[in-house]
Tab-separated table of C-alpha atoms in Angstrom:
chain	number	residue	atom	x	y	z
A	1	MET	CA	-33.144	-62.090	38.766
A	2	ASN	CA	-29.400	-61.815	39.232
A	3	HIS	CA	-27.161	-63.180	41.971
A	4	HIS	CA	-27.121	-59.914	43.902
A	5	ASP	CA	-30.933	-59.721	43.985
A	6	ARG	CA	-31.142	-63.275	45.288
A	7	ASN	CA	-28.739	-62.434	48.119
A	8	SER	CA	-30.724	-59.387	49.127
A	9	LYS	CA	-33.875	-61.510	49.175
A	10	ILE	CA	-32.312	-63.974	51.637
A	11	TYR	CA	-31.322	-61.009	53.811
A	12	LEU	CA	-34.861	-59.658	53.638
A	13	THR	CA	-36.440	-62.932	54.660
A	14	ARG	CA	-34.221	-63.709	57.684
A	15	VAL	CA	-32.355	-60.877	59.378
A	16	HIS	CA	-34.671	-58.170	58.153
A	17	ARG	CA	-37.692	-59.983	59.542
A	18	LEU	CA	-36.104	-60.226	62.985
A	19	VAL	CA	-35.126	-56.538	62.913
A	20	THR	CA	-38.664	-55.619	61.866
A	21	ILE	CA	-40.224	-57.621	64.702
A	22	GLY	CA	-37.767	-55.974	67.114
A	23	VAL	CA	-38.629	-52.506	65.854
A	24	VAL	CA	-42.365	-53.198	66.198
A	25	ALA	CA	-41.957	-54.635	69.718
A	26	LEU	CA	-39.689	-51.838	70.972
A	27	PRO	CA	-42.317	-49.147	71.748
A	28	PHE	CA	-44.598	-51.677	73.470
A	29	PHE	CA	-41.736	-52.981	75.593
A	30	PHE	CA	-40.777	-49.413	76.439
A	31	LEU	CA	-44.381	-48.599	77.408
A	32	LEU	CA	-44.476	-51.597	79.732
A	33	MET	CA	-41.214	-50.644	81.453
A	34	PHE	CA	-42.218	-46.996	81.633
A	35	SER	CA	-45.490	-47.888	83.310
A	36	ARG	CA	-43.738	-50.185	85.889
A	37	VAL	CA	-40.873	-47.816	86.752
A	38	PHE	CA	-42.978	-44.672	87.204
A	39	GLY	CA	-46.075	-46.366	88.591
A	40	ILE	CA	-48.388	-44.948	85.936
A	41	PRO	CA	-51.291	-47.335	85.192
A	42	GLN	CA	-50.931	-48.950	81.766
A	43	GLY	CA	-54.602	-48.276	81.078
A	44	ILE	CA	-54.083	-44.507	81.288
A	45	LEU	CA	-50.999	-44.649	79.079
A	46	LEU	CA	-52.691	-46.844	76.502
A	47	ASN	CA	-55.822	-44.702	76.563
A	48	ASP	CA	-53.847	-41.475	75.981
A	49	LEU	CA	-51.864	-43.101	73.222
A	50	GLY	CA	-55.015	-44.625	71.664
A	51	VAL	CA	-56.955	-41.331	71.713
A	52	SER	CA	-54.075	-39.459	70.066
A	53	ALA	CA	-53.496	-42.228	67.520
A	54	PHE	CA	-57.214	-42.217	66.673
A	55	ARG	CA	-57.210	-38.441	66.151
A	56	ILE	CA	-54.129	-38.389	63.943
A	57	GLY	CA	-55.287	-41.508	62.062
A	58	VAL	CA	-58.683	-40.042	61.164
A	59	ALA	CA	-57.116	-36.665	60.307
A	60	TYR	CA	-54.535	-38.368	58.112
A	61	VAL	CA	-57.125	-40.326	56.108
A	62	ILE	CA	-59.266	-37.205	55.538
A	63	ALA	CA	-56.201	-35.108	54.615
A	64	ALA	CA	-54.753	-37.743	52.267
A	65	VAL	CA	-58.030	-38.252	50.376
A	66	LEU	CA	-58.701	-34.495	50.091
A	67	ALA	CA	-55.097	-33.764	49.074
A	68	TRP	CA	-55.145	-36.488	46.440
A	69	VAL	CA	-58.462	-35.374	44.915
A	70	CYS	CA	-57.369	-31.705	44.842
A	71	ALA	CA	-53.949	-32.605	43.393
A	72	VAL	CA	-55.497	-34.677	40.593
A	73	LEU	CA	-57.971	-31.891	39.775
A	74	PHE	CA	-55.454	-29.042	39.861
A	75	TYR	CA	-52.088	-30.366	38.717
A	76	ARG	CA	-52.242	-29.300	35.077
A	77	GLY	CA	-53.931	-27.052	32.564
A	78	LYS	CA	-55.903	-23.948	33.380
A	79	ALA	CA	-56.995	-25.378	36.736
A	80	SER	CA	-53.321	-25.460	37.726
A	81	THR	CA	-52.649	-21.855	36.635
A	82	ILE	CA	-55.534	-20.591	38.727
A	83	GLY	CA	-55.595	-23.177	41.530
A	84	LEU	CA	-51.955	-23.556	42.565
A	85	PRO	CA	-51.363	-19.894	43.589
A	86	VAL	CA	-54.595	-20.047	45.617
A	87	PHE	CA	-53.461	-23.247	47.370
A	88	ASP	CA	-50.044	-21.698	48.002
A	89	VAL	CA	-51.682	-18.761	49.813
A	90	LEU	CA	-53.964	-21.124	51.727
A	91	GLN	CA	-51.071	-23.269	52.952
A	92	SER	CA	-49.395	-20.152	54.366
A	93	PHE	CA	-52.528	-19.364	56.382
A	94	PRO	CA	-51.722	-19.405	60.114
A	95	THR	CA	-53.783	-22.406	61.102
A	96	PHE	CA	-53.558	-21.697	64.829
A	97	ALA	CA	-55.659	-18.585	64.190
A	98	LEU	CA	-58.640	-20.882	63.601
A	99	LEU	CA	-58.153	-22.865	66.814
A	100	PRO	CA	-60.110	-20.533	69.142
A	101	LEU	CA	-62.992	-20.381	66.661
A	102	SER	CA	-63.149	-24.147	66.144
A	103	THR	CA	-62.964	-24.685	69.930
A	104	TYR	CA	-65.813	-22.193	70.305
A	105	VAL	CA	-67.898	-24.015	67.681
A	106	TRP	CA	-67.120	-27.656	68.533
A	107	GLY	CA	-65.831	-27.362	72.093
A	108	VAL	CA	-62.899	-29.459	73.370
A	109	SER	CA	-63.687	-32.425	71.170
A	110	HIS	CA	-62.177	-34.892	68.719
A	111	ARG	CA	-63.670	-32.771	65.959
A	112	THR	CA	-61.764	-29.605	66.942
A	113	ILE	CA	-58.433	-31.415	67.121
A	114	ILE	CA	-58.996	-33.459	63.951
A	115	PHE	CA	-60.024	-30.316	62.049
A	116	PHE	CA	-56.826	-28.603	63.106
A	117	LEU	CA	-54.742	-31.655	62.231
A	118	VAL	CA	-56.273	-31.967	58.757
A	119	LEU	CA	-55.310	-28.348	58.043
A	120	THR	CA	-51.741	-29.122	59.132
A	121	ILE	CA	-51.253	-32.474	57.403
A	122	ILE	CA	-52.947	-31.760	54.075
A	123	TRP	CA	-50.430	-29.321	52.565
A	124	PRO	CA	-47.237	-31.395	52.455
A	125	ILE	CA	-49.255	-34.285	51.001
A	126	PHE	CA	-50.982	-32.068	48.439
A	127	PHE	CA	-47.790	-30.402	47.183
A	128	SER	CA	-45.834	-33.674	47.125
A	129	ILE	CA	-48.529	-35.330	44.989
A	130	ILE	CA	-48.593	-32.264	42.701
A	131	SER	CA	-44.831	-32.572	42.293
A	132	SER	CA	-45.127	-36.315	41.557
A	133	LEU	CA	-47.837	-35.738	38.947
A	134	LYS	CA	-45.949	-32.916	37.264
A	135	LEU	CA	-42.927	-35.184	36.846
A	136	VAL	CA	-44.923	-37.846	34.990
A	137	LYS	CA	-43.356	-38.353	31.568
A	138	HIS	CA	-45.321	-36.859	28.713
A	139	GLU	CA	-45.010	-40.159	26.829
A	140	TRP	CA	-46.761	-42.039	29.647
A	141	HIS	CA	-49.739	-39.706	29.285
A	142	GLU	CA	-49.641	-40.278	25.525
A	143	ALA	CA	-49.492	-44.053	25.976
A	144	ALA	CA	-52.478	-43.911	28.353
A	145	SER	CA	-54.363	-41.869	25.753
A	146	VAL	CA	-53.413	-43.993	22.705
A	147	PHE	CA	-54.352	-47.217	24.471
A	148	GLY	CA	-57.661	-45.808	25.632
A	149	LEU	CA	-57.219	-45.970	29.404
A	150	SER	CA	-60.288	-44.425	30.985
A	151	GLY	CA	-62.534	-44.551	34.040
A	152	ASN	CA	-61.604	-47.130	36.647
A	153	ASN	CA	-58.710	-48.495	34.568
A	154	TYR	CA	-57.170	-45.028	34.266
A	155	PHE	CA	-57.512	-44.599	38.024
A	156	VAL	CA	-56.055	-47.973	39.014
A	157	LYS	CA	-53.438	-48.495	36.301
A	158	PHE	CA	-52.235	-44.926	35.879
A	159	LEU	CA	-53.312	-42.159	38.228
A	160	LEU	CA	-52.860	-44.032	41.489
A	161	PRO	CA	-49.396	-45.480	40.714
A	162	VAL	CA	-47.992	-42.160	39.444
A	163	SER	CA	-49.215	-40.275	42.504
A	164	LEU	CA	-48.048	-42.853	45.086
A	165	PRO	CA	-44.443	-41.627	45.517
A	166	GLY	CA	-45.749	-38.108	46.223
A	167	LEU	CA	-48.438	-39.428	48.539
A	168	ILE	CA	-45.870	-41.374	50.550
A	169	THR	CA	-43.271	-38.589	50.753
A	170	GLY	CA	-45.994	-36.081	51.648
A	171	SER	CA	-47.377	-38.427	54.285
A	172	ILE	CA	-43.994	-38.745	55.989
A	173	ILE	CA	-43.587	-34.955	56.185
A	174	GLY	CA	-47.282	-34.326	56.931
A	175	LEU	CA	-47.430	-36.833	59.783
A	176	GLY	CA	-44.198	-35.445	61.245
A	177	GLU	CA	-45.847	-32.035	61.417
A	178	GLY	CA	-49.106	-33.674	62.452
A	179	TRP	CA	-47.708	-35.304	65.623
A	180	GLU	CA	-46.278	-31.975	66.707
A	181	ALA	CA	-49.535	-30.145	65.989
A	182	LEU	CA	-51.522	-32.882	67.730
A	183	ILE	CA	-49.695	-32.620	71.041
A	184	ALA	CA	-49.642	-28.804	70.896
A	185	THR	CA	-53.385	-28.666	70.186
A	186	GLU	CA	-54.246	-31.148	72.912
A	187	ILE	CA	-52.308	-29.034	75.416
A	188	VAL	CA	-53.644	-25.671	74.163
A	189	VAL	CA	-57.331	-26.657	74.127
A	190	GLY	CA	-56.913	-28.619	77.379
A	191	SER	CA	-58.023	-31.984	76.076
A	192	PRO	CA	-58.741	-34.352	79.032
A	193	SER	CA	-57.111	-37.284	77.200
A	194	GLY	CA	-54.393	-37.871	74.631
A	195	LEU	CA	-50.610	-37.539	74.686
A	196	GLY	CA	-50.894	-33.741	75.093
A	197	SER	CA	-52.900	-34.293	78.256
A	198	PHE	CA	-50.277	-36.800	79.479
A	199	PHE	CA	-47.424	-34.321	79.052
A	200	GLN	CA	-49.540	-31.584	80.639
A	201	THR	CA	-50.326	-33.781	83.660
A	202	TYR	CA	-46.662	-34.681	84.224
A	203	SER	CA	-45.257	-31.246	83.339
A	204	HIS	CA	-43.895	-30.917	86.900
A	205	ASN	CA	-41.898	-34.162	86.596
A	206	LEU	CA	-38.870	-33.755	84.318
A	207	THR	CA	-37.894	-37.462	84.364
A	208	VAL	CA	-41.365	-38.684	83.323
A	209	THR	CA	-41.546	-35.981	80.620
A	210	MET	CA	-38.116	-36.903	79.223
A	211	PHE	CA	-38.873	-40.635	79.175
A	212	GLY	CA	-42.333	-39.898	77.749
A	213	ILE	CA	-40.731	-37.990	74.885
A	214	LEU	CA	-38.226	-40.823	74.394
A	215	GLY	CA	-41.080	-43.365	74.220
A	216	PHE	CA	-42.934	-41.151	71.771
A	217	LEU	CA	-39.845	-40.876	69.572
A	218	LEU	CA	-39.448	-44.664	69.662
A	219	LEU	CA	-43.055	-45.051	68.509
A	220	VAL	CA	-42.558	-42.584	65.618
A	221	PHE	CA	-39.277	-44.277	64.686
A	222	SER	CA	-40.967	-47.666	64.701
A	223	ILE	CA	-43.874	-46.503	62.484
A	224	ASN	CA	-41.473	-44.800	60.080
A	225	LYS	CA	-39.119	-47.733	59.849
A	226	VAL	CA	-41.761	-50.422	59.436
A	227	ILE	CA	-44.354	-48.575	57.339
A	228	TRP	CA	-43.249	-45.349	55.719
A	229	LEU	CA	-39.634	-45.938	54.796
A	230	ALA	CA	-40.526	-49.390	53.461
A	231	LEU	CA	-43.341	-47.844	51.392
A	232	LEU	CA	-41.054	-45.055	50.154
A	233	ASP	CA	-38.462	-47.572	49.047
A	234	TRP	CA	-41.099	-49.740	47.369
A	235	SER	CA	-42.736	-46.809	45.536
A	236	HIS	CA	-39.412	-45.586	44.160
A	237	ARG	CA	-38.501	-49.085	43.023
A	238	THR	CA	-41.791	-49.518	41.166
A	239	MET	CA	-41.289	-46.221	39.306
A	240	GLU	CA	-37.746	-47.112	38.287
A	241	GLU	CA	-37.399	-47.463	34.525
B	1	MET	CA	-56.405	-48.155	-3.751
B	2	LYS	CA	-58.306	-47.234	-0.574
B	3	LYS	CA	-56.807	-44.454	1.475
B	4	ALA	CA	-55.969	-44.903	5.154
B	5	LEU	CA	-55.160	-41.266	5.750
B	6	VAL	CA	-55.220	-38.049	3.716
B	7	LEU	CA	-53.568	-34.797	4.807
B	8	ASN	CA	-54.388	-31.506	3.081
B	9	ASN	CA	-52.537	-28.251	3.652
B	10	ILE	CA	-51.310	-29.197	7.103
B	11	SER	CA	-49.380	-26.384	8.786
B	12	LYS	CA	-48.261	-25.959	12.352
B	13	GLY	CA	-46.254	-23.461	14.340
B	14	PHE	CA	-44.982	-23.304	17.901
B	15	SER	CA	-45.209	-20.127	19.940
B	16	VAL	CA	-41.833	-18.835	21.068
B	17	GLY	CA	-42.607	-15.781	23.200
B	18	PRO	CA	-44.676	-13.403	21.066
B	19	ARG	CA	-43.565	-15.051	17.790
B	20	SER	CA	-44.877	-18.159	16.076
B	21	LEU	CA	-42.161	-20.468	14.792
B	22	PRO	CA	-43.413	-22.396	11.737
B	23	VAL	CA	-42.651	-26.130	11.920
B	24	LEU	CA	-44.785	-27.656	9.162
B	25	LYS	CA	-45.959	-25.852	6.035
B	26	ASP	CA	-48.670	-26.892	3.576
B	27	ILE	CA	-48.196	-30.630	3.812
B	28	ASP	CA	-50.278	-32.748	1.445
B	29	LEU	CA	-49.985	-36.492	1.803
B	30	GLU	CA	-52.004	-39.603	1.018
B	31	ILE	CA	-51.320	-42.925	2.712
B	32	ASP	CA	-52.680	-46.098	1.088
B	33	GLU	CA	-54.251	-48.873	3.110
B	34	GLY	CA	-51.732	-51.581	3.992
B	35	GLU	CA	-48.660	-49.661	2.915
B	36	PHE	CA	-45.467	-49.169	4.869
B	37	PHE	CA	-44.761	-45.440	4.649
B	38	VAL	CA	-41.587	-43.971	6.124
B	39	LEU	CA	-40.902	-40.285	6.717
B	40	VAL	CA	-37.283	-39.151	6.729
B	41	GLY	CA	-35.803	-35.712	7.089
B	42	PRO	CA	-33.033	-33.730	8.708
B	43	SER	CA	-32.855	-33.539	12.485
B	44	GLY	CA	-35.423	-31.149	13.941
B	45	SER	CA	-37.410	-30.959	10.721
B	46	GLY	CA	-40.715	-31.735	12.424
B	47	LYS	CA	-41.032	-35.423	11.473
B	48	SER	CA	-42.291	-36.401	14.909
B	49	THR	CA	-44.688	-33.449	15.011
B	50	LEU	CA	-46.152	-34.533	11.684
B	51	LEU	CA	-46.474	-38.122	12.932
B	52	ARG	CA	-48.237	-36.905	16.091
B	53	ILE	CA	-50.681	-34.909	13.967
B	54	MET	CA	-51.311	-37.943	11.754
B	55	SER	CA	-51.912	-40.166	14.796
B	56	GLY	CA	-54.274	-37.755	16.530
B	57	LEU	CA	-51.931	-37.204	19.484
B	58	GLU	CA	-51.537	-33.594	18.317
B	59	ASN	CA	-54.675	-31.758	17.360
B	60	SER	CA	-53.552	-28.170	17.199
B	61	PHE	CA	-52.811	-27.464	13.511
B	62	THR	CA	-54.344	-25.906	10.411
B	63	GLY	CA	-55.453	-27.912	7.383
B	64	THR	CA	-57.472	-31.100	7.220
B	65	ARG	CA	-56.719	-34.640	8.334
B	66	THR	CA	-59.077	-37.312	7.001
B	67	TYR	CA	-58.969	-40.967	7.995
B	68	GLY	CA	-60.392	-43.809	5.920
B	69	ALA	CA	-64.055	-44.594	6.589
B	70	THR	CA	-63.400	-47.556	8.874
B	71	TYR	CA	-60.650	-45.890	10.909
B	72	THR	CA	-61.408	-44.760	14.465
B	73	HIS	CA	-59.299	-43.940	17.508
B	74	ASP	CA	-59.698	-47.578	18.557
B	75	THR	CA	-58.101	-48.858	15.357
B	76	MET	CA	-54.900	-46.818	15.713
B	77	SER	CA	-51.799	-47.637	17.646
B	78	PHE	CA	-48.455	-46.034	18.448
B	79	VAL	CA	-44.901	-47.218	19.063
B	80	PHE	CA	-42.773	-44.709	20.959
B	81	GLN	CA	-39.093	-43.907	20.509
B	82	GLN	CA	-38.340	-44.394	24.208
B	83	PHE	CA	-40.830	-47.248	24.543
B	84	ALA	CA	-43.186	-45.404	26.962
B	85	LEU	CA	-43.807	-48.591	28.904
B	86	LEU	CA	-45.420	-48.004	32.281
B	87	PRO	CA	-42.683	-49.064	34.727
B	88	TRP	CA	-45.027	-50.101	37.533
B	89	LEU	CA	-46.747	-52.664	35.299
B	90	THR	CA	-45.339	-56.046	34.279
B	91	VAL	CA	-44.693	-57.000	30.656
B	92	TYR	CA	-48.040	-58.831	30.617
B	93	GLN	CA	-49.914	-55.859	32.057
B	94	ASN	CA	-48.243	-53.428	29.643
B	95	ILE	CA	-49.332	-55.498	26.658
B	96	GLU	CA	-52.805	-55.816	28.156
B	97	LEU	CA	-53.113	-52.025	28.539
B	98	GLY	CA	-54.894	-51.330	25.265
B	99	LEU	CA	-57.182	-54.330	25.680
B	100	LEU	CA	-58.719	-53.179	28.968
B	101	SER	CA	-61.162	-50.796	27.307
B	102	ARG	CA	-61.789	-53.114	24.352
B	103	TYR	CA	-62.443	-56.483	26.009
B	104	SER	CA	-64.231	-56.777	29.327
B	105	ASP	CA	-63.615	-60.539	29.416
B	106	LYS	CA	-60.343	-61.292	31.204
B	107	GLU	CA	-59.901	-64.613	29.410
B	108	ALA	CA	-60.282	-62.969	25.997
B	109	ARG	CA	-57.592	-60.468	26.974
B	110	LYS	CA	-55.349	-63.245	28.241
B	111	GLU	CA	-55.618	-65.132	24.965
B	112	ILE	CA	-54.511	-62.074	22.979
B	113	VAL	CA	-51.688	-61.175	25.361
B	114	MET	CA	-50.377	-64.755	25.288
B	115	ARG	CA	-50.461	-64.694	21.473
B	116	GLU	CA	-48.425	-61.477	21.363
B	117	LEU	CA	-46.003	-62.703	24.046
B	118	LYS	CA	-45.361	-65.735	21.851
B	119	GLN	CA	-45.122	-63.708	18.646
B	120	PHE	CA	-42.483	-61.401	20.112
B	121	GLY	CA	-40.574	-64.074	22.073
B	122	LEU	CA	-41.497	-62.571	25.424
B	123	GLU	CA	-43.126	-65.569	27.109
B	124	LYS	CA	-40.353	-65.958	29.676
B	125	PHE	CA	-40.585	-62.305	30.636
B	126	ARG	CA	-44.333	-61.972	31.172
B	127	ALA	CA	-43.961	-61.328	34.912
B	128	SER	CA	-40.903	-59.066	34.563
B	129	HIS	CA	-40.976	-55.310	34.863
B	130	PRO	CA	-39.578	-53.123	32.063
B	131	ARG	CA	-36.551	-52.125	34.194
B	132	GLU	CA	-35.420	-55.769	34.161
B	133	LEU	CA	-35.314	-55.907	30.347
B	134	SER	CA	-32.765	-54.793	27.771
B	135	GLY	CA	-33.636	-51.981	25.346
B	136	GLY	CA	-34.402	-54.472	22.582
B	137	MET	CA	-36.756	-56.476	24.786
B	138	ARG	CA	-38.477	-53.293	25.954
B	139	GLN	CA	-39.198	-52.266	22.392
B	140	ARG	CA	-40.502	-55.773	21.736
B	141	VAL	CA	-42.982	-55.102	24.532
B	142	GLY	CA	-43.760	-51.724	22.930
B	143	LEU	CA	-44.439	-53.421	19.599
B	144	ALA	CA	-46.464	-56.227	21.201
B	145	ARG	CA	-48.572	-53.654	23.069
B	146	ALA	CA	-49.176	-51.757	19.829
B	147	MET	CA	-50.078	-54.917	17.880
B	148	ALA	CA	-52.270	-56.457	20.599
B	149	ILE	CA	-55.193	-54.142	19.895
B	150	GLU	CA	-55.165	-55.345	16.274
B	151	PRO	CA	-54.912	-51.842	14.865
B	152	LYS	CA	-55.540	-50.992	11.231
B	153	ILE	CA	-52.827	-48.357	11.336
B	154	ILE	CA	-49.690	-48.136	13.462
B	155	PHE	CA	-47.635	-44.986	13.943
B	156	MET	CA	-43.985	-45.485	14.866
B	157	ASP	CA	-41.761	-42.688	16.112
B	158	GLU	CA	-38.125	-43.710	15.522
B	159	PRO	CA	-38.804	-47.072	17.170
B	160	PHE	CA	-35.298	-48.467	16.684
B	161	SER	CA	-33.140	-45.401	17.290
B	162	GLU	CA	-32.551	-46.198	20.985
B	163	LEU	CA	-31.240	-49.678	20.182
B	164	ASP	CA	-27.837	-50.985	19.171
B	165	SER	CA	-27.511	-51.804	15.464
B	166	PHE	CA	-27.682	-55.605	15.889
B	167	THR	CA	-30.817	-55.487	17.998
B	168	ALA	CA	-32.395	-52.913	15.696
B	169	GLU	CA	-31.704	-55.088	12.646
B	170	GLU	CA	-33.201	-58.165	14.313
B	171	LEU	CA	-36.270	-56.226	15.388
B	172	ARG	CA	-36.786	-54.734	11.909
B	173	LYS	CA	-36.770	-58.234	10.445
B	174	ASP	CA	-39.349	-59.376	13.010
B	175	LEU	CA	-41.485	-56.321	12.315
B	176	LEU	CA	-41.398	-56.966	8.557
B	177	SER	CA	-42.400	-60.574	8.989
B	178	ILE	CA	-45.328	-59.594	11.244
B	179	TRP	CA	-46.359	-56.811	8.850
B	180	GLU	CA	-46.350	-59.267	5.954
B	181	GLN	CA	-48.670	-61.557	7.925
B	182	ARG	CA	-51.053	-58.892	9.178
B	183	LYS	CA	-50.827	-56.231	6.412
B	184	GLN	CA	-51.578	-53.264	8.627
B	185	THR	CA	-50.810	-49.730	7.483
B	186	ILE	CA	-47.583	-48.541	9.092
B	187	ILE	CA	-46.387	-44.954	9.154
B	188	MET	CA	-42.934	-44.594	10.594
B	189	VAL	CA	-40.512	-41.761	11.234
B	190	THR	CA	-36.780	-42.314	11.165
B	191	HIS	CA	-33.542	-40.427	10.604
B	192	ILE	CA	-31.743	-43.565	9.421
B	193	VAL	CA	-31.978	-43.758	5.635
B	194	GLU	CA	-30.871	-47.399	5.492
B	195	GLU	CA	-33.791	-48.286	7.747
B	196	ALA	CA	-36.222	-46.417	5.505
B	197	VAL	CA	-34.966	-48.212	2.385
B	198	GLU	CA	-35.129	-51.598	4.082
B	199	LEU	CA	-38.701	-51.167	5.338
B	200	ALA	CA	-40.690	-48.708	3.242
B	201	ASP	CA	-42.989	-49.051	0.268
B	202	ARG	CA	-42.702	-45.288	-0.110
B	203	ILE	CA	-40.333	-42.827	1.508
B	204	GLY	CA	-41.442	-39.257	2.186
B	205	VAL	CA	-38.533	-36.835	2.446
B	206	LEU	CA	-39.105	-33.652	4.451
B	207	THR	CA	-37.286	-30.352	3.949
B	208	PRO	CA	-35.631	-28.527	6.865
B	209	ARG	CA	-37.908	-26.282	8.955
B	210	PRO	CA	-40.509	-25.336	8.132
B	211	ALA	CA	-40.987	-28.852	6.798
B	212	ARG	CA	-42.642	-29.493	3.470
B	213	ILE	CA	-42.700	-32.714	1.508
B	214	GLU	CA	-39.586	-32.428	-0.651
B	215	LYS	CA	-40.186	-35.648	-2.529
B	216	ILE	CA	-41.936	-38.988	-2.249
B	217	ILE	CA	-39.762	-41.852	-3.417
B	218	CYS	CA	-41.339	-45.174	-4.385
B	219	ASN	CA	-39.300	-48.112	-3.178
B	220	THR	CA	-39.759	-50.882	-5.719
B	221	LEU	CA	-36.942	-53.095	-4.411
B	222	ARG	CA	-38.203	-56.652	-4.130
B	223	ARG	CA	-38.718	-58.074	-0.623
B	224	PRO	CA	-36.871	-59.550	1.198
B	225	ARG	CA	-34.433	-56.766	0.439
B	226	LYS	CA	-30.745	-57.426	0.146
B	227	MET	CA	-29.099	-54.646	2.111
B	228	ARG	CA	-25.740	-55.081	0.430
B	229	SER	CA	-27.042	-55.056	-3.140
B	230	THR	CA	-26.182	-52.335	-5.662
B	231	GLU	CA	-29.865	-51.370	-6.030
B	232	PHE	CA	-30.174	-50.935	-2.285
B	233	TYR	CA	-27.154	-48.629	-2.109
B	234	ARG	CA	-28.353	-46.718	-5.175
B	235	LEU	CA	-31.722	-46.007	-3.585
B	236	GLU	CA	-30.110	-45.161	-0.256
B	237	ASP	CA	-27.902	-42.611	-2.044
B	238	ALA	CA	-30.883	-41.171	-3.887
B	239	VAL	CA	-32.724	-40.614	-0.609
B	240	LYS	CA	-29.636	-39.141	1.040
B	241	ASP	CA	-29.150	-36.761	-1.874
B	242	THR	CA	-32.726	-35.575	-1.505
B	243	ILE	CA	-32.361	-34.745	2.176
B	244	ARG	CA	-31.083	-31.203	2.575
B	245	PRO	CA	-29.338	-30.611	5.911
């Protein structure tokens, strides 16, 4: 480890820690102030936030797993020649067209909203992982083959690490689209709880709506800064040759 | 002498649009067990393609490839020109790679990895990642990884061409000393004639595309070879004269 690395490590352990704690605390502090100033019970705010976070969390896990499995199965060979054009058409499918049908089948429920979110989030993750896998050096595949990596070892030591940068980039884009789709869906289907419901309830009050959006942006910023950008940086560093 | 590998009538072409571009033509070759065989040839002659066919990494060709009776996929290893180390794994984990499917016991794997780390002077770097190492150290890891599985035959694709001349010379000496201890069969490709003369028992010279075996030159120079001796230069010139650009 050289001198420069050591310096950056000191920075990471002191100042960076404080900044991280600040970034994590910011949305909660904002929520507290927001609730006091506008007289909205914290319980309602936390419930709306919790319901929406639950929906997008579940949808994200389903989308990420499905996207990863499909990407691994279809990224090369004949499966890729046939599969990728089909997936490209599917991702262009107007997802909102399915919303009335899914509401009809499942009603105004978690399931309807999560289904819609999965369809929104899955594509950026899928295509980012495909792009990651296609960029894997031919020699790495050859090394994995020569040294007999198979089964669980192939999964843990090869497939997972090479697909991580794509998974992370795709997750950042997918979740960005996901939040937007989440709030839109909650408003359109008339969900009784969730952030969409909150914005719908206070649609007549411009100040609450503006500060609500600000709080929401702070939350997204905080998640991105603490989780996703850190993961993105880490994944690129581990792939550096 | 037992044979490690026998090639008969090996030909291969690459498709370029509707045409097939011949790369290798009617190659016959026999490799003895325990010998150090080096293939040389002009740039783009198909040396690496032939090595990949020999190693089983390339299986689309015509002709027959026969390994010695005791040779299986598990007994073959490969050293890559650009190292092909997995950057997300540490030096230790890279060397351990080939042992994962061969030894389920972690301690058994550790013992072998530690032996190779010591053999290649990598003990201090076991927890480092490849990006933190110099080119020479990376190829040491590549060699250690190849040797760790105790292969009977090792294929090497221009393993020293990415290194500066001092590092390459040092590494060639280390490789020779290890080969003399372990007596594995080594088949190597290089475009550096001096390297071939220093290392090989026999030197196979390929013609330009489509490659055939132009000549096989026996290298009877006594080891350790003196690279500045008249005999060395004479043989080097003979090989160079055989290579047609």
